Amino acid sequence: MLWADRIAGEIRDTRKPRDGKTFLIRDEKTLSGRVHVGSMRGVAIHGLISEVLSEYGIANEYRYELNDFDPFDSIPSYLDQEKFIEHLGKPLYAVPSPESGFANYAEYFGAEFTGVHKKAGFAPAYYRATEFYRSGKMDTYVKTALERAKDIRRILKETSGSDKDESWLPVSVVCENCGKMMTTRAHDYDGETVGYTCDRSPDETVPCGHTGRVAPWKGAVKLFWKADWAAKWSAVGVDIEGGGKDHSTRGGSRDVANHISREIFGAEPPFDMPYEFFLVGGRKMSSSKGRGTSAKDMADLFPPELFRLALIGKDIREQIDIDPSGESVPRLYDWYDELAEGVREGKADDYSRLFALCELPEKRAALMAPWQMRFREVAFVLQMPHLALAEEAVRAKGSPLTEDEKRALEERARYAKFWLATYAPEEFKYELQKEMPQVALSDVQKKALGALADYLQAGKRTGEELHLRLHELKTEIPIQPKELFQTMYRVFLNRDSGPKAGWFLAGLPHDFVVERLGEAIK
Ligand SMILES: [Zn+2]
């Protein structure tokens, strides 16, 4: 059973919505810069559970928080450091957008990120953290947390071993003088106001030194994040919310938030779905600055169904690892094509279920799985100036393409071209050598190429025939397979590896192949 069915089934069988009617599913992201693709895993897991519950006829709502009320704690490397340094420590909503046209920094990066959700077919109902604070919806939780600060300190100590001194309060005050929240320290609460000093120095910024008291309502303060997390579960009424593996350890932030939720706010925490990382080239979120690691970069690489497969194909307990500049891109296409083949053969199993879930819900009833040319082949043909993709596709399929197959081919070609121009590694780049490359061939190699030339001189051959002939030559000459194939690729592509040799040769102009082989054995 696929993870989404397993989890949705468990929710259906063991849980009741808090309001007795609709399950509320929630996820959030702090918009501190360009969002790493790892955060898409949460978007997709919550989104798919929502879709599957709907399929089961279970009412649910998916809400996504664009968190614009955390402090701007570091300047991403792709932004002008000088321009942004004065804003360090401010809430994200108070930091200017890197480009005009957006209300603030969080909105700018939020727009890019939600665009990626849309491409992957997820459409949660969005809200901002500031909406909840400014409207006063968080006030009752802020009040409780301040009144019970001692208990929160104890929970932190007991659950995560973190020591806070007796004046510590679970809120960050936004300084009335300089507008920063990372520079302040709240030290006492008298039931109406919170006393604070603005004297901490994050990085190079100089704290303003302001001291004052502030009524902690309507966004004047923000709960420290583990209490904030627990408070939102109650404020929003969350039934289902998973978290990344990094938050889900014993004593980790989820554990602390669970304790705060139960003890301080008197609410059972939401149904949890801890999930593994989405790695990029074997690396975690920490290296989020690299090219190809953002949600947008990854989404640009794939059509929607493939991007969904990348996000939902693995069980949530397994890591995802995709390297835009590695073989994982063609491999993902191969995986998708395998699933499609199963669907065309009429199989009804986990694979066809997964294929269906890669489609948007409205397309699942009349599931289409058109034949597709392998991504690797598309990428190769696109680089061979003498080949026409449409003809090669007909040849590969063995019959004319349907309209749907033609459309699928065009789309795949667009993505293959983009990949070749951006991330594709050298081993996927082919250049047919117009002139005979400089290669020193051994007698055995010459003998093998000579035999191949003789075989072709007798007439045109199909890919299958050439494939069989090459394999015969291994014993006939005899020659090591590696030596034979390397020679072939050297002579035509000036490299040691290439696509399937028989079909590759059959796809080249016949006279050109005969002539080149002749030159090589001279
Ligand atoms: Zn200040």
Tab-separated table of C-alpha atoms in Angstrom, residues 190-517:
chain	number	residue	atom	x	y	z
A	190	ASP	CA	3.273	42.287	34.902
A	191	GLY	CA	-0.002	40.965	33.550
A	192	GLU	CA	-0.422	43.913	31.168
A	193	THR	CA	2.937	44.745	29.669
A	194	VAL	CA	6.256	43.098	28.960
A	195	GLY	CA	9.466	44.842	29.917
A	196	TYR	CA	12.312	44.560	27.442
A	197	THR	CA	15.716	45.860	26.506
A	198	CYS	CA	17.109	46.081	22.996
A	199	ASP	CA	20.718	45.215	23.701
A	200	ARG	CA	21.654	42.035	21.881
A	201	SER	CA	23.881	42.159	18.878
A	202	PRO	CA	23.252	39.706	16.069
A	203	ASP	CA	26.200	39.742	13.670
A	204	GLU	CA	27.564	43.210	13.013
A	205	THR	CA	24.446	45.181	13.781
A	206	VAL	CA	24.612	47.485	16.762
A	207	PRO	CA	21.642	47.239	19.129
A	208	CYS	CA	19.839	50.503	19.715
A	209	GLY	CA	19.931	50.205	23.520
A	210	HIS	CA	16.243	51.038	23.936
A	211	THR	CA	14.486	49.958	27.131
A	212	GLY	CA	10.725	49.962	27.491
A	213	ARG	CA	7.478	48.196	28.202
A	214	VAL	CA	5.002	47.062	25.617
A	215	ALA	CA	1.495	45.604	25.684
A	216	PRO	CA	2.190	42.199	24.074
A	217	TRP	CA	-0.947	42.079	21.925
A	218	LYS	CA	-1.767	42.178	18.235
A	219	GLY	CA	1.704	41.420	16.960
A	220	ALA	CA	3.757	43.602	19.331
A	221	VAL	CA	5.513	40.383	20.318
A	222	LYS	CA	5.824	36.946	18.757
A	223	LEU	CA	5.907	33.695	20.685
A	224	PHE	CA	9.263	31.929	20.594
A	225	TRP	CA	8.940	29.342	17.902
A	226	LYS	CA	8.235	26.073	19.707
A	227	ALA	CA	5.493	27.776	21.712
A	228	ASP	CA	4.385	29.570	18.549
A	229	TRP	CA	4.060	26.211	16.787
A	230	ALA	CA	1.947	24.745	19.583
A	231	ALA	CA	-0.190	27.901	19.836
A	232	LYS	CA	-0.936	27.847	16.118
A	233	TRP	CA	-2.241	24.293	16.358
A	234	SER	CA	-4.905	25.601	18.692
A	235	ALA	CA	-5.430	28.986	17.021
A	236	VAL	CA	-5.822	27.477	13.557
A	237	GLY	CA	-7.462	24.278	14.829
A	238	VAL	CA	-5.001	21.867	13.272
A	239	ASP	CA	-5.826	18.143	13.075
A	240	ILE	CA	-3.000	16.906	10.880
A	241	GLU	CA	0.528	18.279	10.620
A	242	GLY	CA	3.749	16.430	9.949
A	243	GLY	CA	7.285	17.677	10.278
A	244	GLY	CA	10.692	17.010	8.817
A	245	LYS	CA	12.982	14.456	10.379
A	246	ASP	CA	15.199	17.218	11.762
A	247	HIS	CA	12.333	18.420	13.975
A	248	SER	CA	11.058	14.975	14.877
A	249	THR	CA	13.727	13.561	17.155
A	250	ARG	CA	13.183	12.910	20.845
A	251	GLY	CA	13.725	16.237	22.570
A	252	GLY	CA	13.478	17.985	19.203
A	253	SER	CA	11.216	20.910	18.439
A	254	ARG	CA	8.145	18.782	17.698
A	255	ASP	CA	8.550	16.968	20.996
A	256	VAL	CA	8.804	20.270	22.861
A	257	ALA	CA	5.834	21.732	20.966
A	258	ASN	CA	3.772	18.617	21.778
A	259	HIS	CA	4.474	19.064	25.486
A	260	ILE	CA	3.653	22.768	25.352
A	261	SER	CA	0.450	22.048	23.461
A	262	ARG	CA	-0.775	19.522	26.017
A	263	GLU	CA	0.410	21.187	29.193
A	264	ILE	CA	0.125	24.883	28.472
A	265	PHE	CA	-2.660	25.125	25.917
A	266	GLY	CA	-4.519	21.984	26.971
A	267	ALA	CA	-4.782	20.596	23.466
A	268	GLU	CA	-3.814	17.250	21.990
A	269	PRO	CA	-1.171	17.859	19.262
A	270	PRO	CA	-2.154	17.159	15.636
A	271	PHE	CA	-1.697	13.786	13.982
A	272	ASP	CA	2.006	13.625	13.140
A	273	MET	CA	3.660	12.376	9.966
A	274	PRO	CA	7.418	12.688	10.416
A	275	TYR	CA	9.169	12.579	7.088
A	276	GLU	CA	12.671	12.110	5.740
A	277	PHE	CA	14.803	14.647	3.904
A	278	PHE	CA	14.773	15.661	0.278
A	279	LEU	CA	18.468	15.748	-0.569
A	280	VAL	CA	19.994	17.420	-3.575
A	281	GLY	CA	22.998	15.497	-4.808
A	282	GLY	CA	23.323	13.789	-1.423
A	283	ARG	CA	23.357	17.054	0.510
A	284	LYS	CA	20.855	18.424	2.997
A	285	MET	CA	19.071	21.752	3.253
A	286	SER	CA	22.098	23.423	4.806
A	287	SER	CA	23.670	23.876	1.398
A	288	SER	CA	20.622	25.661	0.067
A	289	LYS	CA	22.647	28.302	-1.721
A	290	GLY	CA	23.834	26.063	-4.521
A	291	ARG	CA	22.469	26.134	-8.039
A	292	GLY	CA	19.682	23.668	-8.624
A	293	THR	CA	18.740	23.337	-4.954
A	294	SER	CA	15.813	25.739	-4.740
A	295	ALA	CA	12.226	24.618	-5.104
A	296	LYS	CA	11.964	26.786	-8.221
A	297	ASP	CA	15.132	25.372	-9.822
A	298	MET	CA	13.926	21.806	-9.276
A	299	ALA	CA	10.412	22.561	-10.521
A	300	ASP	CA	11.831	24.093	-13.707
A	301	LEU	CA	13.503	20.777	-14.497
A	302	PHE	CA	10.398	18.628	-14.762
A	303	PRO	CA	6.871	18.603	-16.139
A	304	PRO	CA	4.289	18.632	-13.296
A	305	GLU	CA	3.695	14.845	-13.172
A	306	LEU	CA	7.423	14.136	-12.993
A	307	PHE	CA	7.933	16.761	-10.316
A	308	ARG	CA	5.111	15.165	-8.336
A	309	LEU	CA	6.719	11.761	-8.755
A	310	ALA	CA	9.962	13.172	-7.348
A	311	LEU	CA	8.047	14.545	-4.362
A	312	ILE	CA	5.637	11.723	-3.579
A	313	GLY	CA	7.141	8.619	-5.160
A	314	LYS	CA	9.166	7.561	-2.149
A	315	ASP	CA	7.678	6.534	1.166
A	316	ILE	CA	7.854	9.432	3.613
A	317	ARG	CA	10.234	7.336	5.737
A	318	GLU	CA	12.741	7.205	2.887
A	319	GLN	CA	15.110	9.895	1.710
A	320	ILE	CA	14.663	11.481	-1.676
A	321	ASP	CA	17.884	12.324	-3.457
A	322	ILE	CA	17.914	14.112	-6.770
A	323	ASP	CA	20.935	15.646	-8.390
A	324	PRO	CA	20.017	17.966	-11.269
A	325	SER	CA	23.496	17.472	-12.671
A	326	GLY	CA	23.501	13.707	-12.348
A	327	GLU	CA	21.838	10.597	-13.619
A	328	SER	CA	18.910	10.999	-11.248
A	329	VAL	CA	17.123	13.199	-13.783
A	330	PRO	CA	16.925	10.588	-16.592
A	331	ARG	CA	16.330	7.930	-13.929
A	332	LEU	CA	13.252	9.737	-12.667
A	333	TYR	CA	11.886	9.779	-16.224
A	334	ASP	CA	12.623	6.050	-16.529
A	335	TRP	CA	10.723	5.413	-13.319
A	336	TYR	CA	7.777	7.417	-14.582
A	337	ASP	CA	7.791	5.525	-17.906
A	338	GLU	CA	7.814	2.197	-16.069
A	339	LEU	CA	4.743	3.251	-14.104
A	340	ALA	CA	3.064	4.389	-17.332
A	341	GLU	CA	3.789	1.065	-18.982
A	342	GLY	CA	2.080	-0.732	-16.122
A	343	VAL	CA	-0.972	1.487	-16.554
A	344	ARG	CA	-1.085	0.796	-20.306
A	345	GLU	CA	-0.944	-2.920	-19.559
A	346	GLY	CA	-3.948	-2.476	-17.306
A	347	LYS	CA	-2.207	-3.398	-14.066
A	348	ALA	CA	-3.950	-2.252	-10.906
A	349	ASP	CA	-1.257	-2.186	-8.244
A	350	ASP	CA	0.768	0.244	-6.142
A	351	TYR	CA	2.604	1.388	-9.250
A	352	SER	CA	-0.508	2.314	-11.156
A	353	ARG	CA	-1.829	3.984	-7.995
A	354	LEU	CA	1.362	6.010	-7.773
A	355	PHE	CA	1.074	6.939	-11.439
A	356	ALA	CA	-2.487	8.121	-10.822
A	357	LEU	CA	-1.391	10.227	-7.849
A	358	CYS	CA	1.216	11.925	-10.035
A	359	GLU	CA	-1.699	13.266	-12.055
A	360	LEU	CA	-3.880	16.057	-10.753
A	361	PRO	CA	-7.053	14.752	-9.049
A	362	GLU	CA	-9.335	15.867	-11.871
A	363	LYS	CA	-7.361	13.801	-14.406
A	364	ARG	CA	-7.339	10.575	-12.413
A	365	ALA	CA	-10.710	9.242	-13.506
A	366	ALA	CA	-9.773	8.979	-17.178
A	367	LEU	CA	-6.153	8.078	-16.646
A	368	MET	CA	-3.941	8.530	-19.692
A	369	ALA	CA	-0.533	6.985	-19.991
A	370	PRO	CA	0.641	7.748	-23.515
A	371	TRP	CA	3.695	5.939	-24.850
A	372	GLN	CA	6.789	8.077	-24.443
A	373	MET	CA	10.240	7.947	-25.922
A	374	ARG	CA	12.816	7.457	-23.199
A	375	PHE	CA	14.201	10.719	-21.880
A	376	ARG	CA	17.773	9.606	-22.553
A	377	GLU	CA	16.913	8.930	-26.182
A	378	VAL	CA	15.107	12.227	-26.574
A	379	ALA	CA	18.126	14.017	-25.111
A	380	PHE	CA	20.442	12.153	-27.469
A	381	VAL	CA	18.401	12.666	-30.637
A	382	LEU	CA	18.100	16.385	-29.893
A	383	GLN	CA	21.890	16.622	-30.097
A	384	MET	CA	22.188	14.841	-33.430
A	385	PRO	CA	21.657	17.447	-36.150
A	386	HIS	CA	20.843	14.851	-38.821
A	387	LEU	CA	18.022	13.256	-36.812
A	388	ALA	CA	14.400	14.377	-36.649
A	389	LEU	CA	12.877	13.684	-33.242
A	390	ALA	CA	9.392	12.879	-34.548
A	391	GLU	CA	10.747	10.266	-36.987
A	392	GLU	CA	13.009	8.737	-34.382
A	393	ALA	CA	10.092	8.461	-31.982
A	394	VAL	CA	8.013	6.604	-34.580
A	395	ARG	CA	10.972	4.302	-35.153
A	396	ALA	CA	11.396	3.687	-31.422
A	397	LYS	CA	7.703	3.034	-30.880
A	398	GLY	CA	7.339	0.898	-34.005
A	399	SER	CA	4.138	2.629	-35.104
A	400	PRO	CA	2.838	6.164	-35.693
A	401	LEU	CA	2.312	8.387	-32.648
A	402	THR	CA	-1.142	9.385	-31.461
A	403	GLU	CA	-1.934	13.057	-30.879
A	404	ASP	CA	-1.380	12.614	-27.127
A	405	GLU	CA	1.935	10.916	-27.720
A	406	LYS	CA	3.031	13.744	-30.009
A	407	ARG	CA	2.166	16.304	-27.357
A	408	ALA	CA	3.997	14.287	-24.700
A	409	LEU	CA	7.043	14.053	-26.971
A	410	GLU	CA	7.106	17.807	-27.553
A	411	GLU	CA	6.888	18.486	-23.853
A	412	ARG	CA	9.618	16.009	-23.035
A	413	ALA	CA	11.828	17.526	-25.724
A	414	ARG	CA	11.367	20.981	-24.180
A	415	TYR	CA	12.481	19.732	-20.775
A	416	ALA	CA	15.349	17.712	-22.239
A	417	LYS	CA	16.633	20.783	-24.080
A	418	PHE	CA	16.454	22.817	-20.884
A	419	TRP	CA	18.291	20.142	-18.945
A	420	LEU	CA	21.004	19.833	-21.595
A	421	ALA	CA	21.485	23.586	-21.562
A	422	THR	CA	21.607	23.873	-17.775
A	423	TYR	CA	22.552	20.959	-15.547
A	424	ALA	CA	23.173	17.888	-17.696
A	425	PRO	CA	26.531	16.259	-16.970
A	426	GLU	CA	29.098	15.661	-19.700
A	427	GLU	CA	28.208	11.998	-20.102
A	428	PHE	CA	24.836	13.020	-21.540
A	429	LYS	CA	26.298	15.469	-24.017
A	430	TYR	CA	27.049	14.126	-27.450
A	431	GLU	CA	28.596	15.766	-30.442
A	432	LEU	CA	28.720	13.812	-33.640
A	433	GLN	CA	32.280	14.220	-34.949
A	434	LYS	CA	32.182	15.639	-38.456
A	435	GLU	CA	35.863	14.832	-38.898
A	436	MET	CA	37.566	11.606	-37.836
A	437	PRO	CA	38.898	12.230	-34.293
A	438	GLN	CA	42.506	11.498	-33.404
A	439	VAL	CA	42.373	7.942	-32.089
A	440	ALA	CA	45.058	5.306	-31.949
A	441	LEU	CA	43.443	1.931	-32.602
A	442	SER	CA	44.929	-1.464	-31.890
A	443	ASP	CA	44.955	-4.184	-34.564
A	444	VAL	CA	42.166	-6.010	-32.773
A	445	GLN	CA	40.033	-2.869	-32.700
A	446	LYS	CA	40.684	-2.245	-36.408
A	447	LYS	CA	39.771	-5.827	-37.186
A	448	ALA	CA	36.435	-5.446	-35.347
A	449	LEU	CA	35.566	-2.164	-37.045
A	450	GLY	CA	36.549	-3.663	-40.390
A	451	ALA	CA	34.164	-6.577	-39.879
A	452	LEU	CA	31.435	-4.134	-38.940
A	453	ALA	CA	32.138	-2.071	-42.075
A	454	ASP	CA	31.844	-5.206	-44.228
A	455	TYR	CA	28.540	-6.036	-42.613
A	456	LEU	CA	27.191	-2.548	-43.356
A	457	GLN	CA	28.581	-2.380	-46.859
A	458	ALA	CA	26.222	-5.198	-47.800
A	459	GLY	CA	23.278	-2.880	-47.099
A	460	LYS	CA	21.335	-0.881	-44.503
A	461	ARG	CA	20.786	-2.611	-41.180
A	462	THR	CA	18.310	-2.100	-38.383
A	463	GLY	CA	19.345	-1.258	-34.840
A	464	GLU	CA	18.454	-4.766	-33.713
A	465	GLU	CA	20.575	-6.344	-36.464
A	466	LEU	CA	23.545	-4.162	-35.678
A	467	HIS	CA	23.146	-4.889	-31.994
A	468	LEU	CA	23.297	-8.641	-32.626
A	469	ARG	CA	26.212	-8.305	-35.029
A	470	LEU	CA	28.240	-6.314	-32.491
A	471	HIS	CA	27.678	-9.048	-29.937
A	472	GLU	CA	28.764	-11.727	-32.407
A	473	LEU	CA	31.953	-9.815	-33.033
A	474	LYS	CA	32.933	-10.112	-29.395
A	475	THR	CA	33.576	-13.839	-29.806
A	476	GLU	CA	34.389	-13.803	-33.499
A	477	ILE	CA	37.307	-11.373	-33.362
A	478	PRO	CA	37.638	-11.928	-30.293
A	479	ILE	CA	37.530	-8.549	-28.534
A	480	GLN	CA	36.588	-7.417	-25.039
A	481	PRO	CA	33.135	-5.742	-25.062
A	482	LYS	CA	34.497	-2.609	-23.396
A	483	GLU	CA	37.231	-2.312	-25.986
A	484	LEU	CA	34.794	-2.780	-28.844
A	485	PHE	CA	32.216	-0.260	-27.691
A	486	GLN	CA	34.735	2.355	-26.576
A	487	THR	CA	36.332	2.237	-30.011
A	488	MET	CA	32.968	2.747	-31.648
A	489	TYR	CA	32.088	5.760	-29.514
A	490	ARG	CA	35.578	7.241	-29.981
A	491	VAL	CA	35.300	7.070	-33.745
A	492	PHE	CA	31.883	8.727	-33.936
A	493	LEU	CA	31.537	10.833	-30.789
A	494	ASN	CA	35.140	11.169	-29.589
A	495	ARG	CA	34.210	9.830	-26.157
A	496	ASP	CA	34.239	6.500	-24.358
A	497	SER	CA	30.548	5.925	-23.820
A	498	GLY	CA	27.302	6.591	-25.579
A	499	PRO	CA	23.774	5.393	-26.284
A	500	LYS	CA	22.954	1.808	-27.245
A	501	ALA	CA	25.446	1.147	-30.026
A	502	GLY	CA	23.298	-0.786	-32.524
A	503	TRP	CA	20.485	1.745	-32.599
A	504	PHE	CA	22.930	4.607	-32.510
A	505	LEU	CA	24.680	3.346	-35.649
A	506	ALA	CA	21.398	2.564	-37.380
A	507	GLY	CA	20.264	6.128	-36.721
A	508	LEU	CA	23.274	7.698	-38.420
A	509	PRO	CA	23.319	8.223	-42.202
A	510	HIS	CA	24.395	4.882	-43.693
A	511	ASP	CA	27.075	6.234	-46.052
A	512	PHE	CA	28.566	8.338	-43.314
A	513	VAL	CA	28.990	5.285	-41.062
A	514	VAL	CA	30.584	3.181	-43.788
A	515	GLU	CA	32.943	5.979	-44.726
A	516	ARG	CA	33.938	6.709	-41.130
A	517	LEU	CA	34.634	3.059	-40.388
